[in-house]
CSV table of C-alpha atoms in Angstrom, one decimal:
chain,number,residue,atom,x,y,z
E,1,MET,CA,93.1,113.8,88.1
E,2,THR,CA,94.7,112.8,91.3
E,3,ASP,CA,93.6,115.8,93.3
E,4,MET,CA,91.3,113.9,95.6
E,5,LYS,CA,93.8,111.1,96.2
E,6,ASN,CA,96.4,113.8,97.2
E,7,ARG,CA,93.9,115.5,99.5
E,8,ILE,CA,93.1,112.2,101.2
E,9,GLU,CA,96.8,111.3,101.5
E,10,SER,CA,97.8,114.7,102.9
E,11,ARG,CA,95.0,114.7,105.5
E,12,LEU,CA,95.9,111.2,106.7
E,13,GLN,CA,99.5,112.1,107.2
E,14,SER,CA,98.4,113.7,110.4
E,15,LEU,CA,97.8,110.1,111.8
E,16,GLN,CA,101.6,109.5,111.3
E,17,PRO,CA,101.1,106.4,109.2
E,18,GLN,CA,103.9,103.8,109.0
E,19,PHE,CA,102.3,102.8,105.7
E,20,LEU,CA,99.6,104.5,103.7
E,21,GLU,CA,98.1,103.6,100.3
E,22,VAL,CA,95.2,105.5,98.8
E,23,LEU,CA,93.9,103.8,95.6
E,24,ASN,CA,91.4,105.4,93.3
E,25,GLU,CA,89.2,102.5,92.3
E,26,SER,CA,86.7,104.6,90.4
E,27,HIS,CA,87.6,103.0,87.1
E,28,ARG,CA,86.0,99.8,88.4
E,29,HIS,CA,82.6,101.5,88.7
E,30,ASN,CA,80.0,102.9,86.4
E,31,VAL,CA,81.3,106.4,86.5
E,32,PRO,CA,82.9,108.6,83.8
E,33,VAL,CA,86.6,108.1,82.9
E,34,GLY,CA,88.8,110.1,85.3
E,35,SER,CA,86.3,110.2,88.1
E,36,GLU,CA,87.4,110.5,91.7
E,37,SER,CA,84.4,108.8,93.3
E,38,HIS,CA,85.6,105.4,94.8
E,39,PHE,CA,88.6,105.1,97.0
E,40,LYS,CA,90.3,102.5,99.0
E,41,VAL,CA,92.6,103.3,101.9
E,42,THR,CA,95.1,101.0,103.5
E,43,ILE,CA,96.7,102.6,106.5
E,44,VAL,CA,99.0,101.3,109.3
E,45,SER,CA,99.5,103.5,112.3
E,46,ALA,CA,100.3,103.3,116.0
E,47,VAL,CA,97.4,105.6,116.7
E,48,PHE,CA,95.2,102.5,116.1
E,49,ASP,CA,96.8,100.6,119.0
E,50,ASP,CA,94.0,99.3,121.4
E,51,LYS,CA,91.3,101.0,119.3
E,52,PRO,CA,88.4,98.9,118.0
E,53,LEU,CA,87.7,99.0,114.3
E,54,VAL,CA,84.7,101.4,114.7
E,55,ALA,CA,86.9,103.8,116.6
E,56,ARG,CA,89.6,103.6,113.9
E,57,HIS,CA,87.1,104.3,111.1
E,58,ARG,CA,85.6,107.2,113.1
E,59,LEU,CA,89.1,108.7,113.6
E,60,ILE,CA,89.7,108.5,109.8
E,61,ASN,CA,86.4,110.0,108.9
E,62,ALA,CA,87.0,112.9,111.3
E,63,THR,CA,90.5,113.4,109.9
E,64,LEU,CA,89.3,113.5,106.4
E,65,THR,CA,86.6,116.0,107.3
E,66,ASN,CA,83.0,116.0,106.0
E,67,GLU,CA,84.1,118.1,103.0
E,68,ILE,CA,86.1,115.1,101.6
E,69,ILE,CA,83.7,112.4,102.9
E,70,HIS,CA,80.7,114.0,101.3
E,71,SER,CA,82.3,114.6,97.9
E,72,ILE,CA,83.2,111.0,97.3
E,73,HIS,CA,80.9,108.1,96.8
E,74,ALA,CA,82.7,105.2,98.4
E,75,LEU,CA,85.5,104.8,100.8
E,76,ALA,CA,86.9,101.4,101.7
E,77,LEU,CA,89.0,101.4,104.9
E,78,HIS,CA,91.6,98.9,105.9
E,79,THR,CA,93.2,99.9,109.1
E,80,PHE,CA,96.0,98.1,110.9
E,81,THR,CA,98.3,98.6,114.0
E,82,PRO,CA,102.0,98.1,113.3
E,83,ALA,CA,101.8,94.8,115.1
E,84,GLU,CA,98.8,93.6,113.0
E,85,TRP,CA,100.5,94.7,109.8
E,86,GLN,CA,103.7,92.9,110.8
E,87,LYS,CA,101.7,89.7,111.3
E,88,ARG,CA,100.1,90.0,107.9
E,89,HIS,CA,103.5,90.7,106.3
E,90,ASP,CA,105.0,87.6,107.9
E,91,ALA,CA,102.1,85.5,106.7
E,92,THR,CA,102.7,86.5,103.1
E,93,ARG,CA,106.0,84.6,103.2
E,94,THR,CA,104.3,81.3,103.5
E,95,SER,CA,101.0,81.8,102.0
E,96,PRO,CA,99.4,85.1,100.9
E,97,PRO,CA,96.4,86.2,103.0
E,98,CYS,CA,93.3,87.8,101.6
E,99,LEU,CA,93.8,91.5,101.9
E,100,GLY,CA,90.2,92.3,101.5
E,101,GLY,CA,90.3,93.2,97.8
E,102,SER,CA,87.0,91.3,97.1
E,103,ALA,CA,85.3,93.5,99.7
E,104,ALA,CA,84.9,96.2,97.1
E,105,GLU,CA,83.5,93.9,94.3
X,1,MET,CA,57.5,109.9,115.1
X,2,ASP,CA,60.6,111.4,113.7
X,3,ILE,CA,63.3,109.5,111.8
X,4,ALA,CA,65.6,108.8,114.7
X,5,ASP,CA,62.6,107.3,116.6
X,6,SER,CA,61.8,105.1,113.6
X,7,ILE,CA,65.4,103.9,113.5
X,8,GLU,CA,65.5,103.3,117.2
X,9,GLN,CA,62.4,101.2,116.9
X,10,GLN,CA,63.9,99.2,114.0
X,11,VAL,CA,67.2,98.4,115.7
X,12,SER,CA,65.5,97.6,119.0
X,13,THR,CA,62.8,95.3,117.7
X,14,HIS,CA,64.9,93.3,115.3
X,15,PRO,CA,68.0,91.4,116.5
X,16,VAL,CA,69.9,91.9,113.2
X,17,VAL,CA,69.3,95.0,111.0
X,18,LEU,CA,71.2,95.9,107.9
X,19,TYR,CA,70.8,99.3,106.3
X,20,MET,CA,71.7,98.8,102.7
X,21,LYS,CA,71.4,100.0,99.2
X,22,GLY,CA,68.9,97.8,97.4
X,23,THR,CA,67.5,94.5,98.8
X,24,PRO,CA,69.2,91.3,99.9
X,25,GLN,CA,67.9,89.7,96.7
X,26,GLN,CA,69.0,92.6,94.6
X,27,PRO,CA,71.7,94.7,96.2
X,28,GLN,CA,72.4,98.0,94.4
X,29,CYS,CA,75.9,98.5,95.7
X,30,GLY,CA,79.0,96.2,95.9
X,31,PHE,CA,79.6,96.9,99.6
X,32,SER,CA,75.9,96.2,100.4
X,33,ALA,CA,76.1,93.0,98.4
X,34,ASN,CA,79.2,92.0,100.4
X,35,ALA,CA,77.4,92.7,103.7
X,36,VAL,CA,74.5,90.4,102.7
X,37,GLN,CA,77.0,87.7,101.7
X,38,ILE,CA,78.8,87.9,105.0
X,39,LEU,CA,75.6,87.6,107.0
X,40,SER,CA,74.7,84.7,104.9
X,41,ALA,CA,78.1,83.1,105.5
X,42,CYS,CA,77.4,83.5,109.2
X,43,GLY,CA,74.2,81.6,108.8
X,44,VAL,CA,72.0,84.7,109.2
X,45,GLU,CA,69.4,84.8,106.4
X,46,ASP,CA,66.3,86.3,108.0
X,47,PHE,CA,67.7,89.6,109.1
X,48,PHE,CA,65.7,92.9,108.8
X,49,ALA,CA,66.9,94.7,105.8
X,50,VAL,CA,66.2,98.4,105.2
X,51,ASN,CA,66.7,99.7,101.6
X,52,VAL,CA,67.9,103.3,102.1
X,53,LEU,CA,67.4,104.0,98.4
X,54,ALA,CA,63.7,103.6,98.9
X,55,ASP,CA,63.6,106.3,101.6
X,56,PRO,CA,65.8,109.5,101.4
X,57,GLU,CA,64.9,110.3,105.0
X,58,ILE,CA,66.2,107.0,106.3
X,59,ARG,CA,69.3,107.3,104.0
X,60,GLN,CA,70.4,110.5,105.7
X,61,GLY,CA,68.8,109.6,109.0
X,62,ILE,CA,70.8,106.5,109.6
X,63,LYS,CA,74.1,108.4,108.9
X,64,ASP,CA,73.1,110.9,111.5
X,65,TYR,CA,71.9,108.3,114.0
X,66,SER,CA,75.1,106.3,113.8
X,67,SER,CA,77.4,109.3,113.1
X,68,TRP,CA,78.7,107.1,110.3
X,69,PRO,CA,78.9,108.5,106.8
X,70,THR,CA,78.5,105.4,104.7
X,71,ILE,CA,76.1,102.6,103.8
X,72,PRO,CA,75.8,99.7,104.6
X,73,GLN,CA,75.5,99.7,108.3
X,74,LEU,CA,74.9,96.7,110.5
X,75,TYR,CA,73.1,96.7,113.9
X,76,VAL,CA,73.1,93.7,116.2
X,77,ASN,CA,70.9,93.7,119.3
X,78,GLY,CA,70.5,97.5,119.0
X,79,GLU,CA,74.2,98.1,118.8
X,80,PHE,CA,76.0,99.6,115.9
X,81,VAL,CA,78.6,97.1,114.6
X,82,GLY,CA,80.1,98.9,111.6
X,83,GLY,CA,80.2,99.0,107.8
X,84,SER,CA,81.1,96.3,105.3
X,85,ASP,CA,84.9,96.6,105.8
X,86,ILE,CA,84.4,96.1,109.5
X,87,MET,CA,82.0,93.2,108.9
X,88,ALA,CA,84.6,91.5,106.6
X,89,GLU,CA,87.4,91.9,109.1
X,90,MET,CA,85.2,90.6,112.0
X,91,PHE,CA,84.1,87.7,109.7
X,92,GLN,CA,87.6,86.8,109.1
X,93,ASN,CA,88.6,86.8,112.7
X,94,GLY,CA,85.5,85.0,113.8
X,95,GLU,CA,84.1,87.9,116.0
X,96,LEU,CA,81.1,88.5,113.8
X,97,LYS,CA,79.9,84.9,114.1
X,98,LYS,CA,80.2,85.0,117.9
X,99,LEU,CA,78.3,88.3,118.0
X,100,LEU,CA,75.5,86.9,115.8
X,101,GLU,CA,75.2,83.8,117.9
X,102,LYS,CA,74.2,85.8,121.0
């Protein structure tokens, strides 16, 4: 039951991500076992350089197409430029930053 | 008045509007609950909340109006700000508080 995860990943490859993680978080919700309803995407790409968050999210939504967007219930998006990602990575060496995990709770 | 006009009126007459699932007192979705908490953390308690679950027309209408496929959606001073991930990011970097102080 990883069909939707694979579809999301393969679509997002077109944004040439330096890092891409697609998590199926459906098990944390009130849906049947094996559901593909709630996803969280963490993506790092140079295409986000100089783009505000709204523009980044719109780009992802357009890349995923309505077909995918409309067939899932929730999509959490965490978008970073390579520079922003590096900054976070560096920060983890001293003290780990919040990576937004509680945003979906 | 069609649905886009109603939304236009809501976002232009209230400085802070949150389209959400459920109510601020009883959110029906974790992302909406998060959005309410973030507003509260910014000191904004008396925003105008629209429960999209109570009105299917608004639920679809706001997605079309903003060209944004998900709920919640935040509007400040008539401008679309984003969904809950964007609110969380803007809260962390201080931008949201600045925007809400205007």
